Coordinates of N, CA and C in Angstrom, one line a residue:
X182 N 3.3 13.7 -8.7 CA 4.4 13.2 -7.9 C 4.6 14.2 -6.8
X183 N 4.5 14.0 -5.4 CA 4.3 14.8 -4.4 C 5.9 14.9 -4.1
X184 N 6.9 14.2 -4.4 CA 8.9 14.1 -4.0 C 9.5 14.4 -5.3
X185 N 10.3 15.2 -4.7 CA 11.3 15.3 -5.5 C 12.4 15.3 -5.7
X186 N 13.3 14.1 -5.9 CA 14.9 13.7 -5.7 C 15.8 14.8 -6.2
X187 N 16.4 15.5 -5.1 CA 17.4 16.4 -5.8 C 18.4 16.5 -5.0
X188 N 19.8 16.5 -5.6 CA 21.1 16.2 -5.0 C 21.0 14.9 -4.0
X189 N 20.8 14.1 -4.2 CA 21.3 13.1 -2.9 C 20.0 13.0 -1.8
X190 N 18.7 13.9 -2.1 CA 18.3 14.2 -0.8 C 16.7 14.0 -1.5
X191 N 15.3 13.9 -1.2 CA 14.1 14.2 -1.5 C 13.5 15.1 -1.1
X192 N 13.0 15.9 -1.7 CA 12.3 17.1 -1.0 C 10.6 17.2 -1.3
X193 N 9.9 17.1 -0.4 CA 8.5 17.7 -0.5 C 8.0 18.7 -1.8
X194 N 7.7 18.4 -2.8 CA 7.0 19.7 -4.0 C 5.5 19.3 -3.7
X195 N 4.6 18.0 -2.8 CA 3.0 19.1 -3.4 C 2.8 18.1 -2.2
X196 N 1.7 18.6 -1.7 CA 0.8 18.0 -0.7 C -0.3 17.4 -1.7
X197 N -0.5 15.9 -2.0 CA -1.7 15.1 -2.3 C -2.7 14.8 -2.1
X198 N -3.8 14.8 -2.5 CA -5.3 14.7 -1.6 C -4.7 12.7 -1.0
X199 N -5.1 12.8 -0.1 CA -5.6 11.4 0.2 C -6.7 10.6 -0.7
X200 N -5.7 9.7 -1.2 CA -6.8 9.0 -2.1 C -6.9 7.4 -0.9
X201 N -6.2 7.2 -0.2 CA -6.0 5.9 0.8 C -5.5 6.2 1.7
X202 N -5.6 4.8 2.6 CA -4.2 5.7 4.0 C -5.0 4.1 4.7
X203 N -3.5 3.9 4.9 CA -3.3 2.3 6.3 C -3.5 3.4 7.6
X204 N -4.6 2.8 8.5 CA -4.8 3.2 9.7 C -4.5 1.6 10.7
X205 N -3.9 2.0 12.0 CA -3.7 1.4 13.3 C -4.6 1.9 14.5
X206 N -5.3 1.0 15.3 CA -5.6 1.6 16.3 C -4.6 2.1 17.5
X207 N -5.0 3.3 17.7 CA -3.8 4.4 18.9 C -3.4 3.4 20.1
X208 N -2.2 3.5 20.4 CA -1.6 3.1 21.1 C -3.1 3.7 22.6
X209 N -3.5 2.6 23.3 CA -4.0 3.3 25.1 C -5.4 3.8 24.5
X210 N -5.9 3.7 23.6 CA -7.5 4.3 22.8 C -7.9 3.4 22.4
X211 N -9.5 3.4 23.0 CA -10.3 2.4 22.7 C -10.9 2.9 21.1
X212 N -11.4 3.9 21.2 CA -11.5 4.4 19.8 C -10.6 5.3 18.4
X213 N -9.2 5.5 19.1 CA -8.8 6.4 18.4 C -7.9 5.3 17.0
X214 N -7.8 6.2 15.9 CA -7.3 5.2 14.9 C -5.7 6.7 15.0
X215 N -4.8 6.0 13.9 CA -3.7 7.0 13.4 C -3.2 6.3 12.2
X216 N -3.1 7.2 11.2 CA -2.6 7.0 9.7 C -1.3 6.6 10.1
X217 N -0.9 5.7 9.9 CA 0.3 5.0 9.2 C 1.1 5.3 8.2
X218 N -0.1 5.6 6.8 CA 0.7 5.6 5.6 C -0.6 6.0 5.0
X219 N -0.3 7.2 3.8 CA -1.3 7.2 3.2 C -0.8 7.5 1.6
X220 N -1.8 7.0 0.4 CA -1.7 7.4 -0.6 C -0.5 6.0 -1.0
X221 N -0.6 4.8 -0.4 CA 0.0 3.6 -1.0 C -0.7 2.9 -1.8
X222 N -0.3 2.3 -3.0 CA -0.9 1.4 -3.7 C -0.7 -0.1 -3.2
X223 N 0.6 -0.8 -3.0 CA 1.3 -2.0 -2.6 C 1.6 -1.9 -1.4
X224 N 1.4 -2.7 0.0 CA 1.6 -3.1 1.3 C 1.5 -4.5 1.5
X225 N 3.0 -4.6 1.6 CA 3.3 -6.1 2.3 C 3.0 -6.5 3.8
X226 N 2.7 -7.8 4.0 CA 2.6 -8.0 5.3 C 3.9 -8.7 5.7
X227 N 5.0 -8.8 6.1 CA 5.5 -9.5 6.5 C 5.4 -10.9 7.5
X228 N 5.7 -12.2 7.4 CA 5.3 -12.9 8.8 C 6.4 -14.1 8.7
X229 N 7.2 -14.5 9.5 CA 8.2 -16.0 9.4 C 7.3 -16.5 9.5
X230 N 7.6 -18.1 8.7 CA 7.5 -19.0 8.7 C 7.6 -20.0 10.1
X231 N 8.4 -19.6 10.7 CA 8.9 -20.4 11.6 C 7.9 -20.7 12.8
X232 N 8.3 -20.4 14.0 CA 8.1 -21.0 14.8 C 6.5 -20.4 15.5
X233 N 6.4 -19.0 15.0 CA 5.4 -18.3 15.4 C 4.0 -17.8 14.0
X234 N 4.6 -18.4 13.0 CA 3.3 -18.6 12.4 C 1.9 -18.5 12.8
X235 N 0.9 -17.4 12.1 CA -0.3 -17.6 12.3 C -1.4 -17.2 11.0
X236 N -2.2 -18.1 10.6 CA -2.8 -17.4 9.4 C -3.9 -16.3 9.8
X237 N -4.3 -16.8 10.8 CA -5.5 -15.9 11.4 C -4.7 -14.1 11.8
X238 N -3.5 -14.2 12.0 CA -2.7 -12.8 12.3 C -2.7 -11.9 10.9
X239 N -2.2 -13.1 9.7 CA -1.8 -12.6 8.5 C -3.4 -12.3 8.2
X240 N -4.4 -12.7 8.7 CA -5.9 -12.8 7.6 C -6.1 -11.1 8.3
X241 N -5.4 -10.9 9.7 CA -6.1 -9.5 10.1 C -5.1 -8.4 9.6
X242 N -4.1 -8.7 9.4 CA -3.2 -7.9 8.2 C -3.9 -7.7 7.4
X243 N -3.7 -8.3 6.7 CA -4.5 -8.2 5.2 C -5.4 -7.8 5.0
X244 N -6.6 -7.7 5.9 CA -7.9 -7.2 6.5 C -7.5 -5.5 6.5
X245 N -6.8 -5.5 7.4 CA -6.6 -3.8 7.2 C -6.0 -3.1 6.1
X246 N -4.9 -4.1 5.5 CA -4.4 -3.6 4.2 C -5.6 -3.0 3.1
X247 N -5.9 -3.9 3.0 CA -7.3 -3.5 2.2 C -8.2 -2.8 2.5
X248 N -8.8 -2.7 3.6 CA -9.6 -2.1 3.9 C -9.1 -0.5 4.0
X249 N -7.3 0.0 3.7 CA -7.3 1.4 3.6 C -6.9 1.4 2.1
X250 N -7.0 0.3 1.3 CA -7.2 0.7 -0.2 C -6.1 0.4 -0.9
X251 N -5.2 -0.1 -0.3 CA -3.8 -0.8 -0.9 C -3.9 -1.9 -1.4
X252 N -3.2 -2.8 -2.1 CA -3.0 -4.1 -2.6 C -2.3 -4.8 -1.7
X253 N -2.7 -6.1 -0.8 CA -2.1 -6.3 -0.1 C -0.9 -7.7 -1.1
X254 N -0.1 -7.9 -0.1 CA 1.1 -8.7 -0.7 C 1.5 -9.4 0.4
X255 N 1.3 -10.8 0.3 CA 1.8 -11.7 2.0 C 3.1 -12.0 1.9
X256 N 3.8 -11.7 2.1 CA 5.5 -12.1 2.1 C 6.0 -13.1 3.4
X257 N 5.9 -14.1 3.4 CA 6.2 -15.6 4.5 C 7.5 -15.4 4.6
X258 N 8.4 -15.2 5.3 CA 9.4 -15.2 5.8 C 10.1 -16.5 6.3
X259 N 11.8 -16.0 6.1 CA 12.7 -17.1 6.9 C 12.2 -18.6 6.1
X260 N 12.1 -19.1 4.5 CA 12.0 -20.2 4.3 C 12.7 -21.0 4.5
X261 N 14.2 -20.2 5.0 CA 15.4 -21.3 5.1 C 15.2 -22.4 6.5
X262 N 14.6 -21.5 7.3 CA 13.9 -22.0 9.2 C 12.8 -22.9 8.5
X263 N 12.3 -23.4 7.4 CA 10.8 -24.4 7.6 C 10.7 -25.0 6.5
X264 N 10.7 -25.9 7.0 CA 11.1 -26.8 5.7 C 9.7 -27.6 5.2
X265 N 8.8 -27.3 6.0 CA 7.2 -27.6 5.1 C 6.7 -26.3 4.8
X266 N 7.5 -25.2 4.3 CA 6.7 -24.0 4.3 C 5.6 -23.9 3.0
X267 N 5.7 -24.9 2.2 CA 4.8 -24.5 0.9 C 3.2 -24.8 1.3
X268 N 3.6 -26.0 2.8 CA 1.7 -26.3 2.8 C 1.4 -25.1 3.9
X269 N 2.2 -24.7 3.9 CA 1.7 -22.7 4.9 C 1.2 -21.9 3.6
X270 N 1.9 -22.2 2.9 CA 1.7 -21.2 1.4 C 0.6 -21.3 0.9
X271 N 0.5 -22.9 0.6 CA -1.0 -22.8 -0.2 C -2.2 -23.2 0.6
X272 N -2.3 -23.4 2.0 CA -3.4 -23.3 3.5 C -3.4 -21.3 2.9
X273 N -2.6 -20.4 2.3 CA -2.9 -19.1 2.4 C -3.9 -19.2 1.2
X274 N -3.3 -19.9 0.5 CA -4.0 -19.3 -1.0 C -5.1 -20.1 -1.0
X275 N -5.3 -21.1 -0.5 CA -7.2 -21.4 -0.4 C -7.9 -20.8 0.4
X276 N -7.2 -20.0 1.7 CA -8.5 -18.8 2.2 C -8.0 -17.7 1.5
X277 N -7.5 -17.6 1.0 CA -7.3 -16.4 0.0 C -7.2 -16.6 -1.3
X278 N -7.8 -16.7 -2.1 CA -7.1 -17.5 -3.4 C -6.3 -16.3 -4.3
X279 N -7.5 -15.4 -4.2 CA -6.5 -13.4 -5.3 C -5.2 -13.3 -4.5
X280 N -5.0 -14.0 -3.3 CA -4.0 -12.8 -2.2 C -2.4 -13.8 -3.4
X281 N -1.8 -12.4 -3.7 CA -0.3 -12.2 -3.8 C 0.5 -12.9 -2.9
X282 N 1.1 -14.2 -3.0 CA 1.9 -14.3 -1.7 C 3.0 -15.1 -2.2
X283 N 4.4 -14.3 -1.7 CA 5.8 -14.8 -1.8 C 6.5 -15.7 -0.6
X284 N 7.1 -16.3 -0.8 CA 7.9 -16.9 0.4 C 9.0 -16.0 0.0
X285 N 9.7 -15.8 0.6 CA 11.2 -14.7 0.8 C 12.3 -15.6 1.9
X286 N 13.5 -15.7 1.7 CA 14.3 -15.7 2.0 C 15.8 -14.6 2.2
X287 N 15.5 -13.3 3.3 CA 16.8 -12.5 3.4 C 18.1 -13.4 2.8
X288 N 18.4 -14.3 3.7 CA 19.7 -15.2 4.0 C 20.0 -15.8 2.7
X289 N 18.9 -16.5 1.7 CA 19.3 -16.8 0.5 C 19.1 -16.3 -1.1
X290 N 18.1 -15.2 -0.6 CA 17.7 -14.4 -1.5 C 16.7 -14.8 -2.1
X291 N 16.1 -15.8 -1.5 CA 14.9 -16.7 -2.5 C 13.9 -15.8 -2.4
X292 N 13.1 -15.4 -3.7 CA 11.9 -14.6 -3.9 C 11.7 -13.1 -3.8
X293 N 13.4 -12.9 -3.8 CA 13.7 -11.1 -3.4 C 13.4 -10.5 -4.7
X294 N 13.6 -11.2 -5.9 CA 13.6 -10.9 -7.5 C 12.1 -10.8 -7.5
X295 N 10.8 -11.2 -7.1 CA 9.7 -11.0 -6.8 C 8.8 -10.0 -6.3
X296 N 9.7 -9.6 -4.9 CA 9.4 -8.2 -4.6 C 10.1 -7.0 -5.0
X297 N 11.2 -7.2 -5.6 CA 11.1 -6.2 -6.4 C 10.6 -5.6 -7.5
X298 N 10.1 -6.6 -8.0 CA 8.9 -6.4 -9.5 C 8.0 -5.6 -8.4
X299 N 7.4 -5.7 -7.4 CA 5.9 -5.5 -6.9 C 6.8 -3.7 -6.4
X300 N 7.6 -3.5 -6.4 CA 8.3 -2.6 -6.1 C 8.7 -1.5 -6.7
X301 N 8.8 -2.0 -8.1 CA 8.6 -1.1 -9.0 C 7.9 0.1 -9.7
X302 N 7.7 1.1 -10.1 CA 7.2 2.1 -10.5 C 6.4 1.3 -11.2
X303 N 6.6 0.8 -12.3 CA 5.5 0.2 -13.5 C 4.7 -0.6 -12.6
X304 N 4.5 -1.4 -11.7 CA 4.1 -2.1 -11.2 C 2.7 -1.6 -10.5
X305 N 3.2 -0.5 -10.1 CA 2.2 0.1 -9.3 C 1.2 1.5 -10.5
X306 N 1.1 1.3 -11.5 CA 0.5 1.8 -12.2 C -0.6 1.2 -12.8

């Protein structure tokens, strides 16, 4: 464990080798990449449902998620906004069939009980 919760506060105890790491291409670089995040097991993509839906967006999410060694997790947003959101859900799960994917609702809490399992200590072991 590289943190360590003490008083109210986390404090740094170990620098970890990099066993992963989510990379973005640099903002203004054609070739430069920058770590994001490293040493994650679980990364969610977030995306609403609504009005700006794309699978092709979430497929290049996902694409990177994996590709820096995480477990990716599609989280569809705002189901309370879309009221055909299940044939969004399962158009995911036939180009993806392994991919994890929750529909979530902030507003009514639908599927929050979900991600927090994926959220968990045990979970990620």
């Amino acid at each position: 464990m590289g943190v360590r919760a003490e008083q109210g506060s986390a404090l740094i105890a170990a620098l970890l080798p990099r066993e992963s790491a989510l990379v973005r291409h640099a903002a203004f670089s054609v070739s430069g990449r920058q770590v994001v995040a490293a040493n994650v097991d679980v990364a969610f993509a977030a995306m609403a449902l609504d009005h700006d839906y794309s699978i092709r967006r979430m497929e290049r999410y996902l694409a990177a998620i994996a590709e820096g060694g995480a477990a990716p997790v599609a989280l569809l947003t705002k189901t309370d906004l879309c009221a055909g959101y299940w044939a969004k859900l399962y158009s995911l799960k036939d180009a993806f069939p392994s991919l994890d994917a929750l529909p979530v609702c902030a507003l009514t809490g639908e599927g929050m009980d979900e991600v927090l399992k994926r959220l968990a200590p045990a979970a990620r072991q």
